């Protein structure tokens, strides 16, 4: 009986707390400044006439840090001789132990546009592994910026699936290794299945004998650059 009595005595107190609660609906409207710092390599053709196309490359987790030279590994930099027209290549470097901050990458691209003669209708985005994830994330956030998007062995996440309609007007080629045991090929299969209903022109290529190094088969193919550079963003 004592326990029942204590419980009964507590009830009015609990109800009084609830009765005295106040629901507030409001809006925070405050300018928040953020500092952005990111290192990058920009290969820009010096003798090009007029505005030039720009390929943005996002590296994988193994190239993070402060050694800029390593960001060129496994990238379009390696196969520049396969590209048949003057093109700029931009490769930022992700800090150690971080994943891609796509807000900073977007602002970097805008900064490069303001300083160099870049064809705004011919900006292309590609990346491998962690950079493939960054490619999909940035394309989801700013589909209006890119004429073509090429993720390679990319992990995917639920936010991308929830916003799959953001990719509907993008020219996309997705590449993955069928033997990939780092980022499983199911990432590419499942994402493509979700993408196809909203973007039927998107393509998926699985290199059946490739492990996680499907970037070699992807970037060594001159037809990739021909396809990429044939695409323009409609104004």
N, CA and C of each residue as an Amber inpcrd file, in Angstrom:
protein
   705
   0.8230000  -1.2040000   0.0000000   0.0000000   0.0000000   0.0000000
   0.8600000   1.2570000   0.0000000   2.0170000   1.2040000   0.6460000
   2.8810000   2.3810000   0.6640000   3.3280000   2.7450000  -0.7380000
   3.6750000   1.7720000  -1.5430000   4.1370000   2.0550000  -2.8930000
   3.0290000   2.6690000  -3.7110000   1.8450000   2.1770000  -3.5520000
   0.7170000   2.7300000  -4.3010000   0.4630000   4.1680000  -3.8960000
   0.6110000   4.4530000  -2.6260000   0.3760000   5.8030000  -2.1380000
   1.4140000   6.7630000  -2.6850000   2.6700000   6.3620000  -2.6710000
   3.7270000   7.2160000  -3.2270000   3.4710000   7.5240000  -4.6900000
   3.0910000   6.5290000  -5.4420000   2.8290000   6.7130000  -6.8700000
   1.6850000   7.6920000  -7.0730000   0.6590000   7.5460000  -6.2580000
  -0.4960000   8.4360000  -6.3790000  -0.1080000   9.8660000  -6.0500000
   0.7710000  10.0490000  -5.0950000   1.1910000  11.3970000  -4.7250000
   2.0540000  12.0450000  -5.8010000   2.7690000  11.2450000  -6.5580000
   3.6240000  11.7920000  -7.6140000   2.8340000  12.2370000  -8.8350000
   1.7040000  11.6430000  -9.0660000   0.9480000  11.9410000 -10.2800000
   0.5870000  13.4140000 -10.4290000   0.0750000  14.0840000  -9.4160000
  -0.2420000  15.5110000  -9.5910000   0.9780000  16.3250000  -9.9840000
   2.1540000  15.9520000  -9.4350000   3.3780000  16.6670000  -9.7830000
   3.7210000  16.4910000 -11.2500000   3.6010000  15.2660000 -11.7500000
   3.8990000  15.0000000 -13.1550000   2.9530000  15.7470000 -14.0650000
   1.6880000  15.7500000 -13.7090000   0.7100000  16.4540000 -14.5370000
   0.9330000  17.9640000 -14.5050000   1.3990000  18.4670000 -13.3500000
   1.6290000  19.9070000 -13.2560000   2.8040000  20.3330000 -14.1220000
   3.8300000  19.4720000 -14.2140000   4.9650000  19.7770000 -15.0940000
   4.5170000  19.8430000 -16.5380000   3.7170000  18.8730000 -16.9520000
   3.2310000  18.8460000 -18.3290000   2.3540000  20.0480000 -18.6210000
   1.5310000  20.4130000 -17.6430000   0.6130000  21.5330000 -17.8500000
   1.3640000  22.8470000 -17.9730000   2.5260000  22.9580000 -17.3140000
   3.2890000  24.2040000 -17.3410000   4.2500000  24.2990000 -18.5190000
   4.3710000  23.2280000 -19.3370000   5.2550000  23.2660000 -20.5050000
   4.6970000  24.2260000 -21.5500000   5.5990000  24.8820000 -22.2740000
   5.1880000  25.8310000 -23.3070000   5.7870000  25.4320000 -24.6400000
   4.9610000  25.3140000 -25.6510000   5.4270000  24.9680000 -26.9960000
   5.7630000  26.2410000 -27.7500000   6.9570000  26.2950000 -28.2920000
   7.4090000  27.4800000 -29.0230000   7.7620000  27.1110000 -30.4490000
   7.2470000  27.8810000 -31.3800000   7.6190000  27.7210000 -32.7840000
   8.3670000  28.9710000 -33.2130000   9.5680000  28.7830000 -33.7350000
  10.4090000  29.9280000 -34.0740000  11.3220000  29.5710000 -35.2250000
  12.1270000  30.5150000 -35.6410000  13.0620000  30.3150000 -36.7480000
  14.3920000  30.9470000 -36.3940000  15.4600000  30.1980000 -36.5920000
  16.7990000  30.7410000 -36.4150000  17.2580000  31.3310000 -37.7380000
  17.5450000  32.5970000 -37.7380000  18.0040000  33.2800000 -38.9480000
  19.2860000  34.0200000 -38.5850000  20.4080000  33.3570000 -38.7830000
  21.6860000  33.8940000 -38.3400000  22.7570000  33.5870000 -39.3610000
  23.5440000  34.5700000 -39.6990000  24.6540000  34.3550000 -40.6260000
  25.8030000  33.6800000 -39.8860000  26.2030000  32.5270000 -40.3860000
  27.3020000  31.7870000 -39.7640000  28.4710000  31.7310000 -40.7380000
  29.5900000  32.2660000 -40.3360000  30.7700000  32.2740000 -41.1890000
  31.5820000  31.0070000 -40.9340000  32.0880000  30.4080000 -42.0110000
  32.9340000  29.2220000 -41.8750000  34.2150000  29.4310000 -42.6600000
  35.2980000  28.9660000 -42.1010000  36.5840000  29.0510000 -42.7770000
  36.7880000  27.7940000 -43.6050000  37.1880000  27.9840000 -44.8500000
  37.4110000  26.8510000 -45.7390000  38.8640000  26.8410000 -46.1880000
  39.4780000  25.6780000 -46.0760000  40.8650000  25.5310000 -46.4960000
  41.0120000  24.1880000 -47.1840000  41.4810000  24.2140000 -48.4170000
  41.6700000  22.9670000 -49.1510000  42.7890000  23.1530000 -50.1690000
  43.6840000  22.2070000 -50.2410000  44.7670000  22.2440000 -51.2240000
  44.2990000  21.5780000 -52.5120000  44.8930000  21.9840000 -53.6110000
  44.4670000  21.4070000 -54.8930000  45.5520000  21.5580000 -55.9420000
  45.4530000  20.7270000 -56.9630000  46.2670000  20.8680000 -58.1680000
  45.3380000  21.2360000 -59.3130000  45.7250000  22.2250000 -60.0680000
  44.9700000  22.6120000 -61.2630000  45.9000000  22.5600000 -62.4610000
  45.5780000  21.7300000 -63.4210000  46.3120000  21.6710000 -64.6800000
  45.4770000  22.4180000 -65.7140000  45.9530000  23.6000000 -66.1070000
  45.1690000  24.4520000 -67.0100000  45.9630000  24.7110000 -68.2840000
  45.3790000  24.4340000 -69.4450000  46.1040000  24.6400000 -70.7110000
  46.3950000  26.1200000 -70.9510000  47.6490000  26.4280000 -71.1990000
  48.0670000  27.8220000 -71.3030000  47.7300000  28.4620000 -72.6410000
  47.7110000  27.6830000 -73.6910000  47.5330000  28.2630000 -75.0270000
  46.1410000  28.0370000 -75.6050000  45.2050000  27.6640000 -74.7650000
  43.8420000  27.4080000 -75.2500000  43.1650000  28.7180000 -75.6280000
  42.3670000  28.6520000 -76.6750000  41.6110000  29.8210000 -77.1070000
  40.1930000  29.7410000 -76.5590000  39.7790000  30.8000000 -75.8920000
  38.4320000  30.8090000 -75.3400000  38.3320000  30.0040000 -74.0500000
  37.1090000  29.7630000 -73.6310000  36.8660000  29.0080000 -72.4040000
  37.1120000  27.5180000 -72.6260000  37.6270000  26.8550000 -71.6100000
  37.9700000  25.4340000 -71.7400000  37.1100000  24.5960000 -70.7940000
  36.8710000  23.3410000 -71.1490000  36.1460000  22.4450000 -70.2430000
  36.9820000  22.1150000 -69.0130000  36.3040000  21.7460000 -67.9350000
  36.9720000  21.4480000 -66.6650000  36.5420000  20.0730000 -66.1610000
  37.5190000  19.2110000 -65.9050000  37.2660000  17.9190000 -65.2610000
  37.6750000  18.0410000 -63.7960000  36.7420000  17.7840000 -62.8970000
  37.0190000  17.7910000 -61.4570000  37.1650000  16.3440000 -61.0000000
  38.2980000  16.0410000 -60.3800000  38.5870000  14.6710000 -59.9370000
  38.7220000  14.6180000 -58.4200000  37.9780000  13.7090000 -57.7880000
  38.0530000  13.4990000 -56.3420000  38.7130000  12.1440000 -56.0590000
  39.8380000  12.1780000 -55.3710000  40.6280000  10.9690000 -55.1160000
  39.9890000  10.1020000 -54.0310000  40.5990000   8.9400000 -53.8000000
  40.1340000   8.0240000 -52.7670000  40.8110000   8.2620000 -51.4320000
  40.4920000   7.4300000 -50.4510000  40.9790000   7.6420000 -49.0840000
  42.5000000   7.5270000 -48.9730000  43.1240000   6.7610000 -49.8530000
  44.5650000   6.5560000 -49.7690000  45.3970000   7.7630000 -50.1420000
  44.7670000   8.7620000 -50.7620000  45.5050000   9.9530000 -51.2050000
  45.2330000  11.1650000 -50.3150000  44.6010000  10.9590000 -49.1810000
  44.3730000  12.0690000 -48.2490000  45.6880000  12.5290000 -47.6180000
  45.7050000  13.7600000 -47.1270000  46.8930000  14.2350000 -46.4360000
  47.3580000  15.5770000 -46.9510000  48.6750000  15.7440000 -47.0800000
  49.2350000  17.0280000 -47.5160000  50.2920000  16.8770000 -48.6040000
  50.3500000  15.7270000 -49.2280000  51.2570000  15.5190000 -50.3620000
  50.4380000  15.6050000 -51.6450000  50.4450000  16.7630000 -52.2680000
  49.5760000  16.9940000 -53.4210000  49.8960000  16.0970000 -54.6060000
  51.1370000  15.6990000 -54.7370000  51.5050000  14.8950000 -55.9050000
  50.7280000  13.5790000 -55.9710000  50.3840000  13.0200000 -54.8230000
  49.7420000  11.7060000 -54.8480000  48.2950000  11.7630000 -55.3240000
  47.6880000  12.9520000 -55.3590000  46.2880000  13.0140000 -55.8030000
  46.1710000  12.7140000 -57.2980000  47.2950000  12.8000000 -58.0080000
  47.2540000  12.5390000 -59.4540000  47.2610000  11.0500000 -59.7750000
  47.5560000  10.2210000 -58.7750000  47.5910000   8.7730000 -59.0090000
  46.2030000   8.2500000 -59.3390000  46.1490000   7.2770000 -60.2300000
  44.8880000   6.5980000 -60.5880000  43.8340000   7.5690000 -61.1130000
  44.2280000   8.6090000 -61.7880000  43.2890000   9.6740000 -62.1460000
  43.3880000  10.0380000 -63.6220000  42.5140000  10.9240000 -64.0980000
  42.6540000  11.4250000 -65.4720000  43.9970000  12.0960000 -65.7410000
  44.6940000  12.5680000 -64.6940000  46.0320000  13.1230000 -64.8950000
  46.9430000  12.1060000 -65.5810000  46.8180000  10.8550000 -65.1770000
  47.6700000   9.7920000 -65.7070000  47.4480000   9.5710000 -67.1950000
  46.2410000   9.8850000 -67.6590000  45.8650000   9.5650000 -69.0450000
  45.5510000  10.8220000 -69.8550000  46.2210000  11.9270000 -69.5130000
  45.9630000  13.1820000 -70.2280000  46.1920000  13.0570000 -71.7230000
  47.1180000  12.1890000 -72.1080000  47.4330000  12.0340000 -73.5290000
  46.2730000  11.4280000 -74.3130000  45.2880000  10.8600000 -73.6210000
  44.1240000  10.2790000 -74.2950000  43.0490000  11.3180000 -74.5920000
  43.1910000  12.4940000 -74.0070000  42.1770000  13.5400000 -74.1700000
  42.5380000  14.3810000 -75.3860000  41.6350000  14.4580000 -76.3400000
  41.9470000  14.9970000 -77.6620000  41.7950000  16.5050000 -77.7920000
  41.3540000  17.1910000 -76.7660000  41.2200000  18.6400000 -76.8480000
  41.7300000  19.2730000 -75.5630000  42.0550000  20.5700000 -75.5980000
  42.5280000  21.2270000 -74.3800000  41.4800000  21.1460000 -73.2730000
  41.9010000  20.7240000 -72.1100000  40.9780000  20.5800000 -70.9910000
  41.7170000  20.8880000 -69.6960000  41.0280000  21.5090000 -68.7600000
  41.5920000  21.7540000 -67.4330000  41.2030000  20.6040000 -66.5120000
  42.1240000  20.2120000 -65.6320000  41.8430000  19.1630000 -64.6520000
  42.1000000  19.7350000 -63.2610000  41.0950000  19.6540000 -62.4140000
  41.1880000  20.1520000 -61.0400000  41.0970000  18.9700000 -60.0790000
  42.0920000  18.8530000 -59.1940000  42.1000000  17.7630000 -58.2170000
  42.3800000  18.3330000 -56.8300000  41.3500000  18.5290000 -56.0190000
  41.5800000  18.9380000 -54.6320000  42.0710000  17.7660000 -53.8010000
  42.5850000  18.0800000 -52.6140000  43.0500000  17.0160000 -51.7140000
  42.2760000  17.0660000 -50.4030000  41.7130000  15.9250000 -50.0450000
  40.9680000  15.7980000 -48.7960000  41.9510000  15.6930000 -47.6260000
  41.7070000  16.4040000 -46.5250000  42.6050000  16.3040000 -45.3680000
  42.6310000  14.8940000 -44.7790000  43.6970000  14.6090000 -44.0660000
  43.8690000  13.3020000 -43.4250000  42.7110000  12.9970000 -42.4740000
  42.2540000  11.7540000 -42.4870000  41.2070000  11.2640000 -41.5840000
  39.8610000  11.9550000 -41.7690000  39.6400000  12.5500000 -42.9030000
  38.3690000  13.2110000 -43.2030000  37.7490000  12.5760000 -44.4400000
  36.4460000  12.8200000 -44.6190000  35.7700000  12.4950000 -45.8710000
  35.4950000  13.8010000 -46.5900000  35.1130000  13.7100000 -47.8530000
  34.9780000  14.9090000 -48.6720000  33.9420000  15.8760000 -48.1040000
  34.3730000  17.1230000 -47.9120000  33.4640000  18.2210000 -47.5800000
  32.9980000  18.8220000 -48.9020000  31.8200000  18.4320000 -49.3440000
  31.3790000  18.8240000 -50.6860000  31.0190000  20.3020000 -50.7720000
  30.7240000  20.9330000 -49.6460000  30.4890000  22.3830000 -49.6580000
  31.7760000  23.0980000 -50.0460000  32.8790000  22.6760000 -49.4550000
  34.1710000  23.2830000 -49.7720000  34.5750000  23.0020000 -51.2150000
  34.3540000  21.7890000 -51.6900000  34.6980000  21.4610000 -53.0770000
  33.8710000  22.3040000 -54.0450000  32.6030000  22.4540000 -53.7610000
  31.7410000  23.2870000 -54.6140000  32.2610000  24.7240000 -54.6550000
  32.6000000  25.2710000 -53.4990000  33.1050000  26.6450000 -53.4540000
  34.4550000  26.7680000 -54.1540000  35.2650000  25.7210000 -54.1030000
  36.5300000  25.7300000 -54.8400000  36.2740000  25.8040000 -56.3430000
  35.3320000  25.0220000 -56.8280000  35.0130000  25.0550000 -58.2650000
  34.5440000  26.4480000 -58.6650000  33.7070000  27.0600000 -57.8480000
  33.2290000  28.4170000 -58.1440000  34.3930000  29.4120000 -58.1520000
  35.3410000  29.2140000 -57.2580000  36.5140000  30.0890000 -57.2060000
  37.3670000  29.9260000 -58.4680000  37.5640000  28.6930000 -58.9120000
  38.3220000  28.4490000 -60.1390000  37.6090000  29.0800000 -61.3320000
  36.3010000  28.9850000 -61.3610000  35.5320000  29.6110000 -62.4390000
  35.7370000  31.1220000 -62.4720000  35.8570000  31.7180000 -61.3070000
  35.9970000  33.1740000 -61.2460000  37.3870000  33.6480000 -61.6590000
  38.3850000  32.7570000 -61.5870000  39.7660000  33.1500000 -61.8610000
  40.2820000  32.6890000 -63.2190000  39.6270000  31.6960000 -63.7970000
  40.1060000  31.1200000 -65.0580000  38.9700000  31.0710000 -66.0740000
  39.3530000  30.9350000 -67.3200000  38.3660000  30.8820000 -68.3980000
  37.8400000  29.4560000 -68.5390000  36.8480000  29.1550000 -67.7320000
  36.2290000  27.8290000 -67.7130000  34.8810000  27.8970000 -68.4150000
  34.6250000  26.9230000 -69.2620000  33.3300000  26.8140000 -69.9320000
  32.3180000  26.2670000 -68.9250000  31.4160000  27.1220000 -68.4680000
  30.4630000  26.7270000 -67.4260000  29.5130000  25.6320000 -67.8840000
  29.3650000  25.4560000 -69.1760000  28.4780000  24.4070000 -69.6870000
  29.1910000  23.0600000 -69.8210000  30.5010000  23.0530000 -69.5220000
  31.2830000  21.8230000 -69.6990000  32.1650000  21.5590000 -68.4680000
  31.5080000  21.3990000 -67.3390000  32.1920000  21.0160000 -66.1060000
  31.8100000  19.5710000 -65.8010000  32.8170000  18.7250000 -65.6270000
  32.6050000  17.2830000 -65.4710000  33.1550000  16.8350000 -64.1210000
  32.4450000  15.9130000 -63.4910000  32.8100000  15.4720000 -62.1460000
  33.0190000  13.9640000 -62.1220000  34.1500000  13.5500000 -61.5780000
  34.4300000  12.1220000 -61.4390000  35.2670000  11.8870000 -60.1850000
  35.2130000  10.6810000 -59.6720000  36.0040000  10.3420000 -58.4970000
  35.9380000   8.8560000 -58.2380000  36.9030000   8.3710000 -57.4630000
  36.9940000   6.9320000 -57.2150000  36.9000000   6.6260000 -55.7260000
  36.2550000   5.5240000 -55.4160000  36.0990000   5.0380000 -54.0460000
  35.5190000   6.1430000 -53.1630000  36.2220000   6.5950000 -52.1390000
  35.7170000   7.6910000 -51.3250000  35.3950000   8.9040000 -52.1850000
  36.1930000   9.1230000 -53.2290000  35.9320000  10.2130000 -54.1610000
  34.7230000   9.9550000 -55.0410000  34.4020000   8.6630000 -55.2600000
  33.1690000   8.3300000 -55.9610000  31.9570000   8.6890000 -55.1290000
  32.0640000   8.4340000 -53.8210000  31.0140000   8.8700000 -52.8910000
  30.8700000  10.3890000 -52.9190000  32.0100000  11.0940000 -52.8760000
  31.9780000  12.5490000 -52.9500000  31.3850000  13.0420000 -54.2570000
  31.6630000  12.3150000 -55.3380000  31.1040000  12.6560000 -56.6460000
  29.5840000  12.5640000 -56.6180000  29.0570000  11.4690000 -56.1080000
  27.6030000  11.3010000 -56.0330000  26.9730000  12.3210000 -55.0940000
  27.6320000  12.6150000 -53.9960000  27.0960000  13.5720000 -53.0250000
  27.0560000  14.9790000 -53.6120000  28.1520000  15.4090000 -54.2380000
  28.2000000  16.7470000 -54.8120000  27.2410000  16.8810000 -55.9870000
  27.1220000  15.8410000 -56.8000000  26.1750000  15.8660000 -57.9180000
  24.7390000  15.9340000 -57.4170000  24.4570000  15.2810000 -56.3120000
  23.1290000  15.3350000 -55.7030000  22.8210000  16.7460000 -55.2030000
  23.8160000  17.3890000 -54.6190000  23.6220000  18.7170000 -54.0380000
  23.5800000  19.8170000 -55.0900000  24.3360000  19.6420000 -56.1840000
  24.4160000  20.6750000 -57.2240000  24.3440000  20.0620000 -58.6210000
  23.2330000  19.4470000 -58.9650000  23.1220000  18.8450000 -60.3030000
  23.1730000  19.8770000 -61.4210000  22.8770000  21.1270000 -61.0750000
  22.8760000  22.1850000 -62.0870000  24.2760000  22.5200000 -62.5830000
  25.3030000  22.0910000 -61.8850000  26.6750000  22.4880000 -62.2160000
  27.3290000  21.5920000 -63.2580000  26.9420000  20.3260000 -63.3310000
  27.7560000  19.3450000 -64.0450000  27.1150000  18.8420000 -65.3340000
  27.9410000  18.8010000 -66.3860000  27.4860000  18.2940000 -67.6840000
  27.5300000  16.7770000 -67.7320000  28.3890000  16.1640000 -66.9310000
  28.4630000  14.7010000 -66.8470000  29.0810000  14.3230000 -65.5100000
  28.6630000  13.1580000 -65.0090000  29.1070000  12.6860000 -63.6980000
  29.5260000  11.2210000 -63.8260000  30.7370000  10.8980000 -63.3140000
  31.2780000   9.5430000 -63.4630000  31.8070000   9.0440000 -62.1160000
  30.9820000   8.3730000 -61.3100000  31.4740000   7.7540000 -60.0840000
  32.0990000   6.3880000 -60.3670000  33.2160000   6.1120000 -59.7110000
  33.9430000   4.8500000 -59.9100000  34.0930000   4.1470000 -58.5620000
  33.7300000   2.8850000 -58.5030000  33.7680000   2.0510000 -57.2840000
  33.3120000   2.8380000 -56.0530000  32.1560000   3.4560000 -56.1830000
  31.6780000   4.3990000 -55.1750000  30.7900000   3.7410000 -54.1250000
  31.0580000   3.9880000 -52.8470000  30.0750000   3.6360000 -51.8310000
  28.8840000   4.5850000 -51.9100000  27.7230000   4.1020000 -51.5440000
  26.5140000   4.9260000 -51.5830000  25.9160000   4.9910000 -50.1800000
  24.9650000   5.9110000 -49.9870000  24.3240000   6.0230000 -48.6760000
  22.8400000   6.3160000 -48.8280000  22.1380000   6.2830000 -47.7070000
  20.6850000   6.4320000 -47.7230000  20.2320000   7.8110000 -48.1820000
  21.0490000   8.8260000 -47.9330000  20.6790000  10.1790000 -48.3580000
  20.5830000  10.2460000 -49.8800000  21.4860000   9.5690000 -50.5590000
  21.4600000   9.5450000 -52.0270000  20.1980000   8.8660000 -52.5420000
  19.8190000   7.7670000 -51.9140000  18.5930000   7.0790000 -52.3260000
  17.3680000   7.9470000 -52.0590000  17.3590000   8.6330000 -50.9220000
  16.2210000   9.4810000 -50.5740000  16.0790000  10.6660000 -51.5230000
  17.1890000  11.0560000 -52.1540000  17.1820000  12.1990000 -53.0700000
  17.5100000  11.7730000 -54.4960000  17.0940000  10.5780000 -54.8740000
  17.4600000  10.0190000 -56.1770000  16.9790000  10.8880000 -57.3260000
  15.9020000  11.6350000 -57.1180000  15.3790000  12.5060000 -58.1810000
  16.3520000  13.6140000 -58.5490000  17.3010000  13.9250000 -57.6690000
  18.2840000  14.9680000 -57.9590000  19.1810000  14.5990000 -59.1440000
  19.2510000  13.3210000 -59.4630000  20.1240000  12.8490000 -60.5450000
  19.3900000  12.7130000 -61.8810000  18.1330000  13.0830000 -61.9290000
  17.3050000  12.7180000 -63.0830000  17.7490000  13.3540000 -64.3910000
  18.3520000  14.5310000 -64.3450000  18.7380000  15.2200000 -65.5810000
  20.2400000  15.1710000 -65.8510000  20.9470000  14.3170000 -65.1520000
  22.4030000  14.2550000 -65.3030000  22.8220000  13.1750000 -66.2950000
  23.8470000  13.4850000 -67.0700000  24.5140000  12.4610000 -67.8810000
  25.4370000  11.6770000 -66.9510000  25.1770000  10.3860000 -66.7990000
  25.9140000   9.6010000 -65.8070000  26.3910000   8.2710000 -66.3720000
  27.6240000   7.9330000 -66.0400000  28.1730000   6.6010000 -66.2530000
  28.7290000   6.1230000 -64.9170000  28.3210000   4.9420000 -64.5090000
  28.7380000   4.3650000 -63.2330000  29.6330000   3.1610000 -63.5140000
  30.7790000   3.0930000 -62.8400000  31.7310000   1.9980000 -63.0580000
  32.0480000   1.3070000 -61.7350000  32.2290000  -0.0250000 -61.8130000
  32.5670000  -0.7830000 -60.6050000  33.2370000  -2.0940000 -61.0050000
  34.0280000  -2.6230000 -60.1050000  34.6550000  -3.9250000 -60.3260000
  33.7850000  -5.0470000 -59.7840000  33.5830000  -6.0740000 -60.5900000
  32.7520000  -7.1890000 -60.1640000  33.3360000  -7.9860000 -59.0220000
  34.6630000  -7.8960000 -58.8240000  35.3450000  -8.6380000 -57.7600000
  35.7090000  -7.7340000 -56.5760000  35.1780000  -6.5230000 -56.5630000
  35.5420000  -5.5400000 -55.5370000  35.1640000  -6.0550000 -54.1460000
  36.1660000  -6.2140000 -53.2820000  35.9030000  -6.6590000 -51.9190000
  36.1420000  -5.5480000 -50.8960000  36.3280000  -4.3210000 -51.3850000
  36.4640000  -3.1530000 -50.5150000  35.1470000  -2.3880000 -50.4780000
  34.6780000  -2.0000000 -51.6520000  33.3350000  -1.4300000 -51.8110000
  32.5680000  -2.4150000 -52.6880000  31.6860000  -3.1480000 -52.1130000
  31.0350000  -4.2460000 -52.8280000  30.2560000  -3.7460000 -54.0430000
  30.2490000  -4.5140000 -55.1250000  29.5490000  -4.0880000 -56.3440000
  28.0520000  -3.8980000 -56.1520000  27.4970000  -4.4340000 -55.0650000
  26.0800000  -4.1950000 -54.7710000  25.7850000  -2.7060000 -54.6310000
  26.7870000  -1.9300000 -54.2120000  26.6010000  -0.4800000 -54.1470000
  26.2000000   0.0690000 -55.5050000  26.8950000  -0.3660000 -56.5500000
  26.6030000   0.1080000 -57.9030000  25.2970000  -0.4800000 -58.4250000
  25.0950000  -1.7850000 -58.2310000  23.8750000  -2.4370000 -58.7060000
  22.6290000  -1.7900000 -58.1000000  22.6230000  -1.6570000 -56.7920000
  21.4420000  -1.1460000 -56.1020000  21.1800000   0.3180000 -56.4340000
  22.2660000   1.0950000 -56.5210000  22.0850000   2.5060000 -56.8620000
  21.5480000   2.6460000 -58.2840000  22.0860000   1.8600000 -59.1970000
  21.6220000   1.9240000 -60.5860000  20.1490000   1.5270000 -60.6900000
  19.7360000   0.5250000 -59.9470000  18.3370000   0.1110000 -59.9770000
  17.4190000   1.2150000 -59.4740000  17.8610000   1.9600000 -58.4760000
  17.0740000   3.0880000 -57.9750000  17.1120000   4.2630000 -58.9430000
  18.2470000   4.4320000 -59.6220000  18.4410000   5.5610000 -60.5300000
  17.6870000   5.3970000 -61.8410000  17.6620000   4.1940000 -62.3650000
  17.1410000   3.9710000 -63.7210000  15.7180000   4.4940000 -63.9420000
  14.7850000   4.3320000 -63.0180000  13.4340000   4.8510000 -63.2630000
  13.3670000   6.3650000 -63.4490000  14.2750000   7.1190000 -62.8060000
  14.2500000   8.5760000 -62.9450000  15.2460000   9.0710000 -63.9900000
  16.2220000   8.2300000 -64.3390000  17.2450000   8.6180000 -65.3120000
  17.5770000   7.4160000 -66.1930000  16.7030000   7.1040000 -67.1580000
  16.8950000   5.9070000 -67.9870000  18.1560000   5.9300000 -68.8430000
  18.7250000   7.1130000 -69.0870000  19.9160000   7.1960000 -69.9380000
  21.2020000   6.8860000 -69.1770000  21.1440000   6.8340000 -67.8630000
  22.3390000   6.5130000 -67.0680000  22.8250000   5.1040000 -67.3930000
  24.1430000   4.9110000 -67.3520000  24.7270000   3.6200000 -67.7150000
  25.5500000   3.0470000 -66.5650000  25.4950000   1.7320000 -66.4400000
  26.3010000   1.0140000 -65.4550000  27.2220000   0.0400000 -66.1730000
  28.5200000   0.1090000 -65.8560000  29.4990000  -0.8320000 -66.4020000
  30.1740000  -1.5660000 -65.2510000  30.1130000  -2.8950000 -65.2930000
  30.8000000  -3.7270000 -64.3060000  31.9660000  -4.4180000 -64.9970000
  33.1750000  -4.1590000 -64.5250000  34.3560000  -4.8570000 -65.0360000
  34.4790000  -6.1620000 -64.2500000  34.0880000  -7.2520000 -64.8720000
  33.8950000  -8.5090000 -64.1440000  35.1550000  -9.0190000 -63.4580000
  36.3330000  -8.7330000 -63.9990000  37.5810000  -9.2520000 -63.4310000
  38.3010000  -8.2560000 -62.5330000  37.7410000  -7.0620000 -62.3820000
  38.4000000  -6.0270000 -61.5800000  38.0170000  -6.1380000 -60.1140000
  38.9900000  -5.8900000 -59.2530000  38.7200000  -5.7390000 -57.8330000
  38.4250000  -4.2550000 -57.5810000  39.0130000  -3.6930000 -56.5290000
  38.7180000  -2.2890000 -56.2030000  39.3980000  -1.3190000 -57.1610000
  40.2770000  -1.8290000 -58.0130000  41.0540000  -0.9720000 -58.9190000
  40.3410000  -0.7310000 -60.2480000  39.0330000  -0.6970000 -60.2520000
  38.2970000  -0.4790000 -61.5060000  38.5730000   0.8920000 -62.1060000
  39.2320000   1.7670000 -61.3470000  39.6110000   3.0660000 -61.9040000
  40.5840000   2.9130000 -63.0740000  41.4160000   1.8790000 -63.0640000
  42.3530000   1.6820000 -64.1750000  41.6000000   1.4140000 -65.4710000
  40.6450000   0.5070000 -65.4320000  39.8520000   0.1980000 -66.6260000
  39.0080000   1.3890000 -67.0540000  38.5830000   2.1900000 -66.0930000
  37.7340000   3.3480000 -66.3960000  38.5260000   4.4650000 -67.0520000
  39.5660000   4.9350000 -66.3840000  40.2660000   6.1350000 -66.8440000
  41.2320000   5.8750000 -67.9920000  41.5470000   4.6270000 -68.2700000
  42.4520000   4.3250000 -69.3890000  41.7160000   4.1920000 -70.7170000
  40.4210000   4.3710000 -70.7040000  39.6160000   4.2240000 -71.9160000
  39.3790000   5.5890000 -72.5610000  39.9560000   5.8510000 -73.7310000
  39.7820000   7.1670000 -74.3640000  38.3310000   7.4920000 -74.6930000
  37.5070000   6.4610000 -74.8690000  36.1000000   6.7160000 -75.1910000
  35.3670000   7.3890000 -74.0350000  35.8500000   7.1860000 -72.8110000
  35.2320000   7.8650000 -71.6740000  35.3430000   9.3770000 -71.8340000
  36.5260000   9.8440000 -72.2100000  36.7400000  11.2840000 -72.3390000
  35.9920000  11.8430000 -73.5490000  35.9130000  11.0670000 -74.6150000
  35.1310000  11.4940000 -75.7780000  33.6690000  11.6780000 -75.3920000
  33.1280000  10.7090000 -74.6720000  31.7380000  10.8070000 -74.2230000
  31.5530000  11.9910000 -73.2880000  32.4390000  12.0970000 -72.3160000
  32.3370000  13.1490000 -71.3170000  32.3410000  14.5310000 -71.9630000
  33.3240000  14.7590000 -72.8240000  33.4930000  16.0840000 -73.4190000
  32.4470000  16.3960000 -74.4790000  31.6920000  15.3930000 -74.8920000
  30.6030000  15.6450000 -75.8490000  29.3640000  16.2060000 -75.1570000
  29.3420000  16.1580000 -73.8270000  28.1680000  16.5970000 -73.0770000
  28.3000000  18.0590000 -72.6640000  27.1940000  18.7530000 -72.7880000
  27.1230000  20.1510000 -72.3640000  25.9140000  20.3450000 -71.4610000
  26.0760000  21.2220000 -70.5030000  24.9690000  21.5310000 -69.6030000
  24.0770000  22.5690000 -70.2540000  22.8030000  22.2530000 -70.3690000
  21.8710000  23.2070000 -70.9600000  21.6650000  24.3680000 -70.0050000
  21.6500000  25.5590000 -70.5630000  21.4800000  26.7600000 -69.7290000
  19.9960000  26.9990000 -69.4590000
